[in-house]
mmCIF file of C-alpha atoms in Angstrom:
data_model
loop_
_atom_site.group_PDB
_atom_site.id
_atom_site.type_symbol
_atom_site.label_atom_id
_atom_site.label_comp_id
_atom_site.label_asym_id
_atom_site.label_seq_id
_atom_site.Cartn_x
_atom_site.Cartn_y
_atom_site.Cartn_z
ATOM 1 C CA UNK A 145 5.072 -73.245 46.216
ATOM 2 C CA UNK A 146 6.736 -76.645 46.544
ATOM 3 C CA UNK A 147 10.205 -77.757 45.537
ATOM 4 C CA UNK A 148 12.601 -80.674 45.535
ATOM 5 C CA UNK A 149 16.063 -81.579 44.326
ATOM 6 C CA UNK A 150 17.177 -84.287 41.913
ATOM 7 C CA UNK A 151 20.604 -85.604 41.059
ATOM 8 C CA UNK A 152 21.521 -85.486 37.378
ATOM 9 C CA UNK A 153 24.591 -86.014 35.200
ATOM 10 C CA UNK A 154 25.063 -82.216 35.212
ATOM 11 C CA UNK A 155 24.781 -81.907 38.989
ATOM 12 C CA UNK A 156 21.992 -81.273 41.439
ATOM 13 C CA UNK A 157 18.873 -79.662 39.979
ATOM 14 C CA UNK A 158 16.196 -77.855 41.974
ATOM 15 C CA UNK A 159 12.626 -78.226 40.738
ATOM 16 C CA UNK A 160 9.775 -75.928 41.810
ATOM 17 C CA UNK A 161 6.015 -75.959 41.264
ATOM 18 C CA UNK A 162 3.066 -73.721 42.034
ATOM 19 C CA UNK A 163 1.014 -76.876 42.564
ATOM 20 C CA UNK A 164 -0.200 -77.259 38.985
ATOM 21 C CA UNK A 165 2.761 -76.420 36.740
ATOM 22 C CA UNK A 166 6.549 -76.431 36.816
ATOM 23 C CA UNK A 167 7.783 -72.938 37.729
ATOM 24 C CA UNK A 168 11.504 -73.519 38.104
ATOM 25 C CA UNK A 169 14.444 -75.714 37.224
ATOM 26 C CA UNK A 170 17.543 -74.280 38.841
ATOM 27 C CA UNK A 171 21.136 -75.405 39.237
ATOM 28 C CA UNK A 172 22.975 -76.358 42.428
ATOM 29 C CA UNK A 173 24.535 -72.909 42.942
ATOM 30 C CA UNK A 174 21.184 -71.124 42.715
ATOM 31 C CA UNK A 175 19.258 -70.244 45.888
ATOM 32 C CA UNK A 176 16.626 -72.728 47.029
ATOM 33 C CA UNK A 177 13.175 -71.924 45.659
ATOM 34 C CA UNK A 178 10.624 -70.360 47.989
ATOM 35 C CA UNK A 179 8.092 -72.551 49.701
ATOM 36 C CA UNK A 180 8.131 -75.963 51.274
ATOM 37 C CA UNK A 181 10.297 -78.877 50.262
ATOM 38 C CA UNK A 182 8.064 -81.654 48.936
ATOM 39 C CA UNK A 183 9.833 -84.661 47.440
ATOM 40 C CA UNK A 184 6.530 -86.393 46.603
ATOM 41 C CA UNK A 185 4.591 -83.654 44.792
ATOM 42 C CA UNK A 186 3.169 -85.127 41.537
ATOM 43 C CA UNK A 187 4.396 -82.261 39.310
ATOM 44 C CA UNK A 188 7.897 -82.614 40.716
ATOM 45 C CA UNK A 189 8.050 -86.411 40.574
ATOM 46 C CA UNK A 190 6.803 -86.378 36.965
ATOM 47 C CA UNK A 191 9.370 -83.737 36.047
ATOM 48 C CA UNK A 192 12.100 -85.821 37.690
ATOM 49 C CA UNK A 193 10.951 -88.901 35.751
ATOM 50 C CA UNK A 194 11.016 -87.046 32.429
ATOM 51 C CA UNK A 195 14.411 -85.521 33.178
ATOM 52 C CA UNK A 196 15.741 -89.015 33.903
ATOM 53 C CA UNK A 197 14.510 -90.156 30.492
ATOM 54 C CA UNK A 198 16.076 -87.085 28.867
ATOM 55 C CA UNK A 199 19.458 -87.779 30.446
ATOM 56 C CA UNK A 200 19.150 -91.485 29.521
ATOM 57 C CA UNK A 201 18.633 -90.414 25.899
ATOM 58 C CA UNK A 202 15.102 -91.832 25.618
ATOM 59 C CA UNK A 203 13.153 -88.537 25.762
ATOM 60 C CA UNK A 204 13.494 -85.717 23.234
ATOM 61 C CA UNK A 205 10.448 -83.651 24.253
ATOM 62 C CA UNK A 206 9.096 -82.735 27.659
ATOM 63 C CA UNK A 207 5.387 -83.012 28.371
ATOM 64 C CA UNK A 208 4.418 -81.020 31.433
ATOM 65 C CA UNK A 209 2.600 -77.794 32.186
ATOM 66 C CA UNK A 210 4.972 -74.845 32.508
ATOM 67 C CA UNK A 211 4.369 -71.530 34.265
ATOM 68 C CA UNK A 212 6.911 -69.078 32.880
ATOM 69 C CA UNK A 213 6.872 -65.862 34.876
ATOM 70 C CA UNK A 214 8.650 -62.918 33.288
ATOM 71 C CA UNK A 215 8.287 -59.804 31.205
ATOM 72 C CA UNK A 216 6.536 -60.030 27.833
ATOM 73 C CA UNK A 217 9.804 -59.997 25.857
ATOM 74 C CA UNK A 218 11.297 -62.710 28.064
ATOM 75 C CA UNK A 219 8.250 -64.938 27.644
ATOM 76 C CA UNK A 220 8.363 -64.465 23.852
ATOM 77 C CA UNK A 221 12.029 -65.499 23.852
ATOM 78 C CA UNK A 222 11.339 -68.527 26.052
ATOM 79 C CA UNK A 223 8.494 -69.567 23.748
ATOM 80 C CA UNK A 224 10.927 -69.447 20.807
ATOM 81 C CA UNK A 225 13.415 -71.555 22.767
ATOM 82 C CA UNK A 226 10.745 -74.239 23.107
ATOM 83 C CA UNK A 227 10.483 -74.283 19.301
ATOM 84 C CA UNK A 228 14.171 -75.157 18.765
ATOM 85 C CA UNK A 229 14.159 -78.862 17.870
ATOM 86 C CA UNK A 230 16.015 -81.345 20.032
ATOM 87 C CA UNK A 231 19.601 -81.740 18.833
ATOM 88 C CA UNK A 232 19.610 -78.426 16.973
ATOM 89 C CA UNK A 233 20.760 -74.924 17.824
ATOM 90 C CA UNK A 234 19.782 -71.369 16.959
ATOM 91 C CA UNK A 235 21.748 -68.164 17.340
ATOM 92 C CA UNK A 236 20.848 -65.247 19.560
ATOM 93 C CA UNK A 237 20.313 -63.175 16.394
ATOM 94 C CA UNK A 238 17.935 -65.783 14.951
ATOM 95 C CA UNK A 239 15.865 -65.794 18.137
ATOM 96 C CA UNK A 240 15.828 -61.980 18.128
ATOM 97 C CA UNK A 241 14.488 -62.001 14.567
ATOM 98 C CA UNK A 242 11.852 -64.608 15.460
ATOM 99 C CA UNK A 243 10.486 -62.410 18.254
ATOM 100 C CA UNK A 244 10.317 -59.412 15.912
ATOM 101 C CA UNK A 245 13.348 -57.605 17.381
ATOM 102 C CA UNK A 246 16.177 -58.327 14.899
ATOM 103 C CA UNK A 247 18.641 -55.994 16.657
ATOM 104 C CA UNK A 248 17.989 -57.444 20.120
ATOM 105 C CA UNK A 249 20.473 -60.336 20.205
ATOM 106 C CA UNK A 250 21.942 -59.071 23.499
ATOM 107 C CA UNK A 251 18.460 -58.769 25.002
ATOM 108 C CA UNK A 252 17.826 -62.369 23.949
ATOM 109 C CA UNK A 253 20.984 -63.318 25.828
ATOM 110 C CA UNK A 254 19.691 -61.510 28.908
ATOM 111 C CA UNK A 255 16.301 -63.257 28.614
ATOM 112 C CA UNK A 256 18.155 -66.578 28.347
ATOM 113 C CA UNK A 257 20.041 -65.806 31.545
ATOM 114 C CA UNK A 258 16.700 -65.192 33.296
ATOM 115 C CA UNK A 259 15.086 -68.413 32.039
ATOM 116 C CA UNK A 260 13.452 -69.902 35.151
ATOM 117 C CA UNK A 261 13.139 -73.439 33.746
ATOM 118 C CA UNK A 262 16.565 -74.377 32.373
ATOM 119 C CA UNK A 263 17.054 -77.574 30.329
ATOM 120 C CA UNK A 264 13.295 -78.005 29.730
ATOM 121 C CA UNK A 265 13.097 -74.520 28.206
ATOM 122 C CA UNK A 266 16.268 -75.189 26.235
ATOM 123 C CA UNK A 267 18.355 -72.029 26.504
ATOM 124 C CA UNK A 268 21.380 -74.318 26.103
ATOM 125 C CA UNK A 269 20.431 -74.622 22.404
ATOM 126 C CA UNK A 270 21.237 -70.956 21.743
ATOM 127 C CA UNK A 271 24.752 -70.236 20.519
ATOM 128 C CA UNK A 272 26.762 -67.304 19.245
ATOM 129 C CA UNK A 273 26.601 -66.265 15.582
ATOM 130 C CA UNK A 274 29.867 -68.110 14.932
ATOM 131 C CA UNK A 275 28.594 -71.250 16.692
ATOM 132 C CA UNK A 276 30.492 -70.531 19.904
ATOM 133 C CA UNK A 277 29.087 -71.591 23.256
ATOM 134 C CA UNK A 278 28.544 -68.278 24.955
ATOM 135 C CA UNK A 279 27.234 -68.009 28.475
ATOM 136 C CA UNK A 280 25.146 -70.450 30.447
ATOM 137 C CA UNK A 281 23.953 -70.249 34.049
ATOM 138 C CA UNK A 282 25.641 -73.543 34.945
ATOM 139 C CA UNK A 283 28.715 -72.824 32.811
ATOM 140 C CA UNK A 284 29.604 -73.518 29.204
ATOM 141 C CA UNK A 285 30.907 -76.971 30.131
ATOM 142 C CA UNK A 286 27.358 -77.976 31.146
ATOM 143 C CA UNK A 287 25.952 -76.333 28.011
ATOM 144 C CA UNK A 288 28.422 -78.356 25.942
ATOM 145 C CA UNK A 289 27.450 -81.608 27.689
ATOM 146 C CA UNK A 290 23.728 -80.996 27.045
ATOM 147 C CA UNK A 291 24.370 -80.268 23.355
ATOM 148 C CA UNK A 292 26.592 -83.361 23.053
ATOM 149 C CA UNK A 293 23.899 -85.502 24.701
ATOM 150 C CA UNK A 294 21.304 -84.241 22.229
ATOM 151 C CA UNK A 295 23.589 -84.561 19.200
ATOM 152 C CA UNK A 296 24.491 -88.120 20.152
ATOM 153 C CA UNK A 297 20.864 -89.154 20.531
ATOM 154 C CA UNK A 298 19.933 -87.488 17.255
ATOM 155 C CA UNK A 299 22.791 -89.239 15.424
ATOM 156 C CA UNK A 300 21.762 -92.627 16.849
ATOM 157 C CA UNK A 301 18.164 -92.021 15.760
ATOM 158 C CA UNK A 302 19.240 -90.992 12.261
ATOM 159 C CA UNK A 303 21.515 -94.040 11.990
ATOM 160 C CA UNK A 304 18.697 -96.393 12.965
ATOM 161 C CA UNK A 305 16.332 -94.736 10.491
ATOM 162 C CA UNK A 306 18.756 -95.117 7.578
#
């Protein structure tokens, strides 16, 4: 395992790799990943580059191999998160229905809280049934900033296309 840190508009982010895929994107308050610090590992430098483009508003999709370690239900939830389009949101109940467990909205929330690759696996795009910003590992203020970033980029793209 290798890891590094990057500075972002939402604070320091910790990136981890198993050598071939991204295994973690954690926030500043999270413990350091296991393994050796490696600021030059190709998976980590490419992830940092793509995150920079995302925060600059020039990237709406990430293109990197991901290794999502978790229970079957968690991995199904995380796969559904990857299907939420940039600049859009889904509710916990909608994700629960998509994974075939329509009464499992709270379990979806728990799976979101265990998401090992925040931002790239966009758990910030999941909101409460009434549209409220409920829970986020880095705080709802960070969740709000990510959603505002994506909404602003989407609106600029739609304006240019009109």
